XYZ file of C-alpha atoms in Angstrom:
175
model
C 40.720 55.714 -56.722
C 38.630 53.423 -58.906
C 36.394 54.844 -61.619
C 32.976 52.810 -62.026
C 31.073 53.566 -64.964
C 27.227 51.656 -65.848
C 26.192 51.362 -69.374
C 23.910 49.757 -71.402
C 25.875 47.059 -73.823
C 24.231 47.610 -77.944
C 24.087 43.804 -79.288
C 27.275 44.161 -81.087
C 28.547 44.636 -77.180
C 27.095 41.788 -76.194
C 28.272 39.947 -78.558
C 31.610 40.963 -77.911
C 31.059 40.854 -74.257
C 30.064 36.899 -74.384
C 34.238 35.526 -72.802
C 34.267 38.167 -70.294
C 30.433 37.802 -68.928
C 30.825 34.514 -68.876
C 33.709 35.120 -66.457
C 31.834 36.985 -64.001
C 28.868 34.132 -64.432
C 31.292 31.366 -63.462
C 32.995 33.450 -60.259
C 29.696 34.266 -59.238
C 28.385 30.433 -59.239
C 31.957 29.826 -57.361
C 30.447 31.766 -54.582
C 27.031 30.404 -54.081
C 25.105 32.310 -56.279
C 21.757 30.907 -56.464
C 21.340 32.607 -60.377
C 20.250 29.179 -61.952
C 23.477 27.299 -62.531
C 24.746 24.593 -60.658
C 28.127 23.489 -59.458
C 31.023 22.770 -61.979
C 30.092 25.333 -64.316
C 31.538 24.477 -67.386
C 32.527 27.601 -70.064
C 30.743 26.421 -72.924
C 27.384 26.490 -70.769
C 28.096 29.845 -68.896
C 28.861 31.136 -72.839
C 25.849 29.478 -74.626
C 24.067 31.127 -71.629
C 25.368 34.895 -72.949
C 25.256 33.593 -76.344
C 21.421 34.054 -75.429
C 20.880 36.838 -74.282
C 23.423 38.612 -76.452
C 20.522 37.946 -79.148
C 17.709 38.531 -76.763
C 19.836 42.161 -76.925
C 19.635 42.264 -80.755
C 16.116 41.462 -80.959
C 15.517 44.125 -78.210
C 13.648 41.961 -75.733
C 16.070 42.405 -72.660
C 18.843 45.306 -71.849
C 22.032 44.171 -70.484
C 23.629 46.687 -67.837
C 27.248 46.024 -67.535
C 29.410 47.556 -64.873
C 32.835 48.037 -65.991
C 35.337 48.578 -62.936
C 38.340 50.881 -63.887
C 37.129 50.251 -67.328
C 36.745 45.833 -66.975
C 33.250 44.431 -66.638
C 32.653 43.300 -63.135
C 28.839 43.284 -62.656
C 26.367 43.038 -64.928
C 21.606 42.865 -64.049
C 18.905 42.245 -66.813
C 15.712 44.373 -67.660
C 13.361 42.109 -69.551
C 10.366 44.228 -70.269
C 6.904 41.918 -70.076
C 5.817 41.699 -73.408
C 2.465 40.644 -72.409
C -0.558 43.627 -73.595
C -1.638 44.198 -70.687
C 1.550 44.998 -68.439
C 2.825 46.980 -70.658
C 3.959 49.006 -67.802
C 5.937 45.931 -66.548
C 9.380 44.579 -66.662
C 11.702 41.453 -65.001
C 14.886 41.987 -62.858
C 17.053 39.293 -63.965
C 20.871 37.964 -63.191
C 21.844 40.943 -61.128
C 26.149 39.597 -61.107
C 28.650 41.165 -59.418
C 32.373 39.398 -59.566
C 33.792 38.187 -56.375
C 37.134 40.768 -56.950
C 33.855 43.816 -57.465
C 32.109 43.179 -54.110
C 31.243 46.032 -51.170
C 31.817 48.685 -53.873
C 28.104 49.586 -54.444
C 28.364 48.041 -57.799
C 25.257 46.107 -57.255
C 22.993 49.488 -55.902
C 24.447 51.105 -59.267
C 23.745 48.082 -60.975
C 19.721 48.341 -59.896
C 19.863 52.489 -59.814
C 20.633 52.200 -63.310
C 17.947 49.004 -64.688
C 15.749 51.393 -62.239
C 16.475 55.072 -64.685
C 16.703 53.063 -68.057
C 13.265 51.068 -66.673
C 11.481 54.372 -66.291
C 12.565 55.057 -69.528
C 10.920 52.897 -71.267
C 7.742 53.579 -69.069
C 8.127 50.025 -66.994
C 7.265 51.438 -63.332
C 6.560 47.890 -62.052
C 9.451 45.536 -61.331
C 9.748 41.944 -60.026
C 12.529 40.439 -59.571
C 13.290 36.863 -57.133
C 16.461 35.874 -55.075
C 17.986 33.165 -52.700
C 16.334 33.948 -49.317
C 19.153 34.954 -46.743
C 21.094 35.941 -49.309
C 22.756 38.998 -48.939
C 21.274 39.769 -52.233
C 18.206 39.561 -50.097
C 19.504 42.486 -48.062
C 20.753 44.129 -50.674
C 16.966 44.847 -52.626
C 15.265 45.058 -48.632
C 17.926 48.230 -48.785
C 17.125 49.569 -51.921
C 13.791 49.909 -50.791
C 11.960 46.940 -52.506
C 9.037 45.249 -50.852
C 8.425 41.569 -50.143
C 6.100 40.156 -52.187
C 6.613 35.842 -50.235
C 8.793 33.233 -49.874
C 8.591 29.814 -52.007
C 10.320 27.178 -50.064
C 13.131 24.380 -51.824
C 12.119 26.865 -55.329
C 15.700 26.161 -56.244
C 18.673 24.591 -55.951
C 22.224 26.466 -54.595
C 24.925 25.715 -56.781
C 26.305 23.305 -54.554
C 23.334 21.005 -53.906
C 20.296 21.326 -51.649
C 17.412 22.963 -51.785
C 17.123 26.673 -51.485
C 13.895 28.894 -50.579
C 13.588 32.151 -53.091
C 11.952 35.227 -52.057
C 10.139 37.188 -54.321
C 10.064 41.677 -54.412
C 8.342 43.919 -56.519
C 9.215 47.783 -56.705
C 6.723 50.356 -58.138
C 9.086 52.770 -59.545
C 6.042 55.870 -59.040
C 6.091 55.490 -54.877
């Protein structure tokens, strides 16, 4: 039996997790996830990304949710609250990632449930995200009750090259 826990990282934890989170990022990109990086993804680039996230955690501008499987980090998702004064109720969801060794165990769903709980607790009730059209993530979001806003053709590139359409989603946590 496996033990899954999900926690919001403190600034110190976020910094300490940089090497491990870089491994998760590299694994996801190698698994063809369209999450903003191209193949081959160098460890230095992956670590630089997570150091930037750790800095945002320290600034209080993002919440880093980390899933631990048997005490080992295996997935992440970011809640990025909108800072504009006319959108104090909104946040963006970014970088849902689960290492391939943790797939099909409910980790992504668990991360999203934890993220929605922390969003509600901070008064962020309208959430937005984007994902690769036709991906398993798109099916996950639909299954979790997210509403499709539309598709942008050729929005990004797949990690191995070639255009990738992107589906925009939203969810109102009060509905």
